[in-house]
PDB file of C-alpha atoms in Angstrom:
ATOM      1  CA  MET A   1     119.770 106.458  98.255  1.00 55.00           C
ATOM      2  CA  ASP A   2     119.310 103.767 100.659  1.00 85.00           C
ATOM      3  CA  ILE A   3     115.992 102.500  99.318  1.00 96.00           C
ATOM      4  CA  VAL A   4     115.201  98.587  99.320  1.00 98.00           C
ATOM      5  CA  ASN A   5     113.869  97.154  96.697  1.00 98.00           C
ATOM      6  CA  VAL A   6     111.566  94.058  96.612  1.00 98.00           C
ATOM      7  CA  SER A   7     109.386  92.344  93.871  1.00 98.00           C
ATOM      8  CA  LEU A   8     105.534  90.384  94.799  1.00 98.00           C
ATOM      9  CA  ASP A   9     105.739  88.587  92.037  1.00 98.00           C
ATOM     10  CA  PHE A  10     102.183  86.056  91.903  1.00 98.00           C
ATOM     11  CA  HIS A  11     101.294  86.393  88.316  1.00 97.00           C
ATOM     12  CA  LYS A  12     100.111  81.948  88.575  1.00 96.00           C
ATOM     13  CA  PRO A  13      97.154  82.365  90.952  1.00 95.00           C
ATOM     14  CA  PHE A  14      96.852  78.621  91.079  1.00 94.00           C
ATOM     15  CA  GLN A  15     100.321  77.999  91.991  1.00 96.00           C
ATOM     16  CA  ARG A  16      98.915  79.710  95.115  1.00 97.00           C
ATOM     17  CA  ILE A  17     102.547  81.091  96.226  1.00 98.00           C
ATOM     18  CA  VAL A  18     104.140  84.114  96.184  1.00 98.00           C
ATOM     19  CA  LYS A  19     108.022  84.149  93.911  1.00 98.00           C
ATOM     20  CA  VAL A  20     109.674  87.269  96.908  1.00 98.00           C
ATOM     21  CA  THR A  21     112.734  89.124  96.179  1.00 98.00           C
ATOM     22  CA  ILE A  22     114.240  91.724  98.554  1.00 98.00           C
ATOM     23  CA  LYS A  23     117.599  93.537  97.152  1.00 98.00           C
ATOM     24  CA  TRP A  24     119.691  96.271  99.221  1.00 98.00           C
ATOM     25  CA  PHE A  25     123.670  97.093  99.952  1.00 97.00           C
ATOM     26  CA  PRO A  26     124.473  95.791 102.802  1.00 97.00           C
ATOM     27  CA  VAL A  27     126.333  98.449 104.997  1.00 96.00           C
ATOM     28  CA  SER A  28     128.064  95.691 107.413  1.00 96.00           C
ATOM     29  CA  THR A  29     129.106  92.439 107.131  1.00 97.00           C
ATOM     30  CA  LYS A  30     127.104  90.832 109.348  1.00 97.00           C
ATOM     31  CA  GLN A  31     123.100  90.829 108.430  1.00 97.00           C
ATOM     32  CA  SER A  32     120.476  89.474 110.472  1.00 97.00           C
ATOM     33  CA  ILE A  33     117.560  88.617 108.454  1.00 98.00           C
ATOM     34  CA  SER A  34     113.503  87.822 109.970  1.00 96.00           C
ATOM     35  CA  ILE A  35     109.997  86.978 108.755  1.00 94.00           C
ATOM     36  CA  PRO A  36     108.087  88.752 111.753  1.00 86.00           C
ATOM     37  CA  ARG A  37     106.364  86.659 114.857  1.00 81.00           C
ATOM     38  CA  TRP A  38     103.999  89.154 114.618  1.00 76.00           C
ATOM     39  CA  THR A  39     101.324  90.794 112.161  1.00 75.00           C
ATOM     40  CA  PRO A  40      99.625  94.412 112.578  1.00 73.00           C
ATOM     41  CA  GLY A  41      96.564  95.095 114.934  1.00 71.00           C
ATOM     42  CA  SER A  42      97.081  91.638 116.107  1.00 71.00           C
ATOM     43  CA  TYR A  43      98.897  90.368 119.672  1.00 72.00           C
ATOM     44  CA  THR A  44      99.167  86.857 118.974  1.00 74.00           C
ATOM     45  CA  ILE A  45     103.116  85.460 118.160  1.00 73.00           C
ATOM     46  CA  ARG A  46     102.774  83.837 114.538  1.00 80.00           C
ATOM     47  CA  ASP A  47     105.095  81.393 112.701  1.00 81.00           C
ATOM     48  CA  HIS A  48     104.747  83.230 109.236  1.00 83.00           C
ATOM     49  CA  SER A  49     108.683  81.028 108.310  1.00 89.00           C
ATOM     50  CA  GLN A  50     106.265  77.963 108.885  1.00 89.00           C
ATOM     51  CA  ASN A  51     105.225  78.886 105.216  1.00 93.00           C
ATOM     52  CA  ILE A  52     108.428  80.073 103.378  1.00 96.00           C
ATOM     53  CA  PHE A  53     111.199  77.986 101.418  1.00 96.00           C
ATOM     54  CA  ASP A  54     113.709  77.389  99.346  1.00 97.00           C
ATOM     55  CA  ILE A  55     115.515  80.554 100.534  1.00 97.00           C
ATOM     56  CA  SER A  56     118.614  81.988  98.642  1.00 97.00           C
ATOM     57  CA  LEU A  57     120.696  84.950  99.629  1.00 98.00           C
ATOM     58  CA  LYS A  58     123.388  86.171  96.375  1.00 97.00           C
ATOM     59  CA  GLN A  59     126.437  88.976  96.242  1.00 97.00           C
ATOM     60  CA  ASN A  60     128.720  89.043  92.776  1.00 93.00           C
ATOM     61  CA  SER A  61     125.438  86.156  91.591  1.00 93.00           C
ATOM     62  CA  GLU A  62     127.166  83.692  94.084  1.00 96.00           C
ATOM     63  CA  ASN A  63     124.507  81.799  97.380  1.00 97.00           C
ATOM     64  CA  ILE A  64     125.729  83.056 100.473  1.00 97.00           C
ATOM     65  CA  LYS A  65     125.346  80.494 103.156  1.00 96.00           C
ATOM     66  CA  LEU A  66     121.806  81.710 105.575  1.00 97.00           C
ATOM     67  CA  ASN A  67     122.865  80.377 108.782  1.00 96.00           C
ATOM     68  CA  ARG A  68     119.294  79.756 110.500  1.00 94.00           C
ATOM     69  CA  PHE A  69     119.758  81.468 113.906  1.00 94.00           C
ATOM     70  CA  SER A  70     115.809  80.875 115.059  1.00 92.00           C
ATOM     71  CA  SER A  71     113.083  79.544 113.063  1.00 90.00           C
ATOM     72  CA  SER A  72     111.707  82.970 111.701  1.00 94.00           C
ATOM     73  CA  THR A  73     115.614  84.736 112.196  1.00 95.00           C
ATOM     74  CA  TRP A  74     118.888  83.862 109.710  1.00 96.00           C
ATOM     75  CA  ASN A  75     122.087  85.038 109.677  1.00 97.00           C
ATOM     76  CA  THR A  76     125.954  85.181 107.860  1.00 97.00           C
ATOM     77  CA  ASN A  77     128.433  87.894 106.373  1.00 96.00           C
ATOM     78  CA  VAL A  78     128.925  89.067 102.921  1.00 96.00           C
ATOM     79  CA  GLU A  79     131.149  91.592 101.285  1.00 94.00           C
ATOM     80  CA  PRO A  80     129.578  95.188 101.917  1.00 93.00           C
ATOM     81  CA  LEU A  81     128.589  98.173 100.163  1.00 94.00           C
ATOM     82  CA  LYS A  82     127.233  94.986  96.928  1.00 96.00           C
ATOM     83  CA  GLU A  83     124.359  94.128  95.984  1.00 97.00           C
ATOM     84  CA  LEU A  84     122.464  91.268  97.938  1.00 97.00           C
ATOM     85  CA  VAL A  85     120.349  89.236  96.048  1.00 98.00           C
ATOM     86  CA  LEU A  86     117.392  87.860  98.421  1.00 98.00           C
ATOM     87  CA  GLU A  87     114.484  84.758  97.063  1.00 98.00           C
ATOM     88  CA  TYR A  88     112.527  82.695  98.394  1.00 98.00           C
ATOM     89  CA  PHE A  89     108.731  81.541  98.047  1.00 98.00           C
ATOM     90  CA  VAL A  90     105.753  81.542 100.352  1.00 97.00           C
ATOM     91  CA  ILE A  91     103.342  79.193 100.543  1.00 97.00           C
ATOM     92  CA  CYS A  92      99.483  81.852 100.603  1.00 97.00           C
ATOM     93  CA  THR A  93      96.937  79.645 101.183  1.00 95.00           C
ATOM     94  CA  GLU A  94      95.218  80.775 104.605  1.00 91.00           C
ATOM     95  CA  LEU A  95      92.306  83.526 104.145  1.00 89.00           C
ATOM     96  CA  SER A  96      92.704  86.142 107.403  1.00 84.00           C
ATOM     97  CA  VAL A  97      93.529  89.552 107.652  1.00 79.00           C
ATOM     98  CA  ARG A  98      96.233  88.120 109.331  1.00 83.00           C
ATOM     99  CA  THR A  99      97.625  86.011 106.441  1.00 90.00           C
ATOM    100  CA  SER A 100      98.215  85.445 102.844  1.00 95.00           C
ATOM    101  CA  PHE A 101      96.158  84.068 100.770  1.00 96.00           C
ATOM    102  CA  ILE A 102      96.009  83.596  96.929  1.00 96.00           C
ATOM    103  CA  ASP A 103      93.110  82.279  94.316  1.00 93.00           C
ATOM    104  CA  ASN A 104      92.238  82.431  90.982  1.00 92.00           C
ATOM    105  CA  GLN A 105      89.855  85.040  91.818  1.00 91.00           C
ATOM    106  CA  PHE A 106      91.478  87.298  94.213  1.00 93.00           C
ATOM    107  CA  ALA A 107      94.700  87.783  96.461  1.00 96.00           C
ATOM    108  CA  SER A 108      94.891  89.146  99.859  1.00 95.00           C
ATOM    109  CA  LEU A 109      98.710  89.905 100.630  1.00 97.00           C
ATOM    110  CA  CYS A 110      99.831  90.186 104.683  1.00 94.00           C
ATOM    111  CA  LEU A 111     103.215  91.637 103.765  1.00 96.00           C
ATOM    112  CA  SER A 112     104.246  90.894 108.053  1.00 94.00           C
ATOM    113  CA  SER A 113     103.968  87.151 106.998  1.00 94.00           C
ATOM    114  CA  LEU A 114     105.418  87.547 103.060  1.00 97.00           C
ATOM    115  CA  LEU A 115     108.421  90.484 103.353  1.00 97.00           C
ATOM    116  CA  MET A 116     111.746  89.239 105.599  1.00 97.00           C
ATOM    117  CA  LEU A 117     112.991  91.806 107.387  1.00 97.00           C
ATOM    118  CA  ILE A 118     116.542  92.910 106.846  1.00 97.00           C
ATOM    119  CA  GLU A 119     117.220  94.231 110.429  1.00 97.00           C
ATOM    120  CA  GLU A 120     120.073  97.238 109.469  1.00 97.00           C
ATOM    121  CA  LYS A 121     117.630  98.030 106.708  1.00 97.00           C
ATOM    122  CA  ARG A 122     114.320  98.481 109.232  1.00 97.00           C
ATOM    123  CA  TYR A 123     114.364 102.014 108.307  1.00 97.00           C
ATOM    124  CA  SER A 124     115.314 102.282 105.082  1.00 97.00           C
ATOM    125  CA  SER A 125     112.721 103.548 102.390  1.00 98.00           C
ATOM    126  CA  TYR A 126     111.185 100.810 100.455  1.00 98.00           C
ATOM    127  CA  SER A 127     110.062 100.625  96.670  1.00 98.00           C
ATOM    128  CA  LEU A 128     107.301  97.516  95.988  1.00 98.00           C
ATOM    129  CA  SER A 129     106.783  96.027  92.903  1.00 98.00           C
ATOM    130  CA  LEU A 130     103.653  94.102  92.370  1.00 98.00           C
ATOM    131  CA  ILE A 131     103.317  90.678  89.354  1.00 97.00           C
ATOM    132  CA  SER A 132      99.946  90.118  89.857  1.00 96.00           C
ATOM    133  CA  PRO A 133      97.878  88.106  86.923  1.00 96.00           C
ATOM    134  CA  GLN A 134      97.281  89.509  83.984  1.00 95.00           C
ATOM    135  CA  GLY A 135      93.748  92.505  83.853  1.00 94.00           C
ATOM    136  CA  TRP A 136      94.267  92.063  87.510  1.00 95.00           C
ATOM    137  CA  GLU A 137      94.000  95.357  89.677  1.00 94.00           C
ATOM    138  CA  ASN A 138      96.455  96.339  92.717  1.00 95.00           C
ATOM    139  CA  HIS A 139      95.526  98.342  95.798  1.00 93.00           C
ATOM    140  CA  THR A 140      97.072  99.131  98.779  1.00 94.00           C
ATOM    141  CA  THR A 141      97.325 102.539 101.218  1.00 92.00           C
ATOM    142  CA  LEU A 142     100.879 103.127  99.657  1.00 95.00           C
ATOM    143  CA  ASP A 143     101.944 106.069  97.301  1.00 93.00           C
ATOM    144  CA  PHE A 144     102.951 105.143  93.660  1.00 92.00           C
ATOM    145  CA  ASP A 145     105.339 106.260  91.150  1.00 89.00           C
ATOM    146  CA  LYS A 146     105.723 103.300  88.869  1.00 90.00           C
ATOM    147  CA  PHE A 147     106.725 101.679  91.972  1.00 95.00           C
ATOM    148  CA  TYR A 148     104.448 101.562  95.559  1.00 97.00           C
ATOM    149  CA  LEU A 149     106.427 103.651  98.881  1.00 97.00           C
ATOM    150  CA  ALA A 150     107.204 103.222 101.949  1.00 98.00           C
ATOM    151  CA  LYS A 151     108.702 105.176 104.339  1.00 97.00           C
ATOM    152  CA  ASP A 152     110.120 102.231 105.315  1.00 97.00           C
ATOM    153  CA  TYR A 153     109.666  98.201 107.298  1.00 97.00           C
ATOM    154  CA  ASP A 154     107.259  99.135 109.426  1.00 95.00           C
ATOM    155  CA  GLN A 155     104.964 101.197 107.056  1.00 97.00           C
ATOM    156  CA  LEU A 156     105.744  98.535 104.518  1.00 97.00           C
ATOM    157  CA  VAL A 157     103.942  95.243 106.356  1.00 95.00           C
ATOM    158  CA  ASP A 158     100.781  97.863 107.969  1.00 94.00           C
ATOM    159  CA  SER A 159     100.255  98.061 104.526  1.00 95.00           C
ATOM    160  CA  PRO A 160      97.807  94.914 103.081  1.00 94.00           C
ATOM    161  CA  ILE A 161      97.599  94.744  99.613  1.00 96.00           C
ATOM    162  CA  HIS A 162      94.408  93.394  97.885  1.00 95.00           C
ATOM    163  CA  SER A 163      94.721  91.995  94.155  1.00 96.00           C
ATOM    164  CA  GLY A 164      92.325  91.110  91.994  1.00 94.00           C
ATOM    165  CA  ILE A 165      89.360  91.985  89.555  1.00 90.00           C
ATOM    166  CA  PHE A 166      87.124  94.077  91.849  1.00 90.00           C
ATOM    167  CA  ASP A 167      83.553  96.187  92.034  1.00 88.00           C
ATOM    168  CA  VAL A 168      85.654 100.020  93.817  1.00 89.00           C
ATOM    169  CA  LYS A 169      83.382 102.278  94.541  1.00 90.00           C
ATOM    170  CA  THR A 170      85.655 106.054  95.986  1.00 91.00           C
ATOM    171  CA  PHE A 171      83.838 107.966  98.426  1.00 93.00           C
ATOM    172  CA  TYR A 172      85.697 111.090  99.531  1.00 96.00           C
ATOM    173  CA  ILE A 173      85.410 112.256 102.478  1.00 96.00           C
ATOM    174  CA  SER A 174      87.673 115.585 104.048  1.00 97.00           C
ATOM    175  CA  ASN A 175      88.541 115.144 100.200  1.00 95.00           C
ATOM    176  CA  VAL A 176      90.655 112.056 101.321  1.00 91.00           C
ATOM    177  CA  LYS A 177      90.111 109.094  99.137  1.00 88.00           C
ATOM    178  CA  HIS A 178      88.578 105.820  99.920  1.00 89.00           C
ATOM    179  CA  GLU A 179      87.810 102.838  98.116  1.00 87.00           C
ATOM    180  CA  ILE A 180      85.666 100.332  99.120  1.00 89.00           C
ATOM    181  CA  ILE A 181      86.928  97.448  96.852  1.00 88.00           C
ATOM    182  CA  SER A 182      84.483  94.002  96.793  1.00 86.00           C
ATOM    183  CA  TYR A 183      84.489  90.891  94.002  1.00 77.00           C
ATOM    184  CA  ASN A 184      81.819  88.200  93.336  1.00 70.00           C
ATOM    185  CA  ILE A 185      78.579  89.906  94.966  1.00 59.00           C
ATOM    186  CA  PRO A 186      75.706  88.237  93.307  1.00 57.00           C
ATOM    187  CA  ASP A 187      73.190  90.139  91.117  1.00 59.00           C
ATOM    188  CA  TYR A 188      71.312  90.802  92.937  1.00 53.00           C
ATOM    189  CA  ILE A 189      72.854  92.884  95.883  1.00 49.00           C
TER     190      ILE A 189
END
């Protein structure tokens, strides 16, 4: 199956960093990897790459050199049909719907600011696993069956994730479940 496996590890929220791991089997020898310069619903060019550090790509446990083509794109050559593992870290300190934020109370993750696009895998299926702090709940619009599932990269990055200890109010409209999540609600409300 042509699926891309993504893991987001933010189990130490005080670090305010997400460790991203992406695994896939390349079809072609030439690979192009980029971080979006956009955020769903926003028409401003962004520089999400400024928050990324310690990028590594491995195949057969060997480091593969990534060549930076532009501020948000890297290219490389690999062996086709052998698993690639891309790992990097993202600083998450800006509380906005267009970026990602983590602190000791909650995480608000805009996936276009976190997830690099593997150009040849844009229309592949994606599975997403979240490694969050103990006791935190994860909320997103993605379907869940052992992992969160997305039909392609675009659906994945258009599905923000909120994680933490929340007050959740559930309601239904036309048999469709909706949730309002909130945290740190004052006692007088």
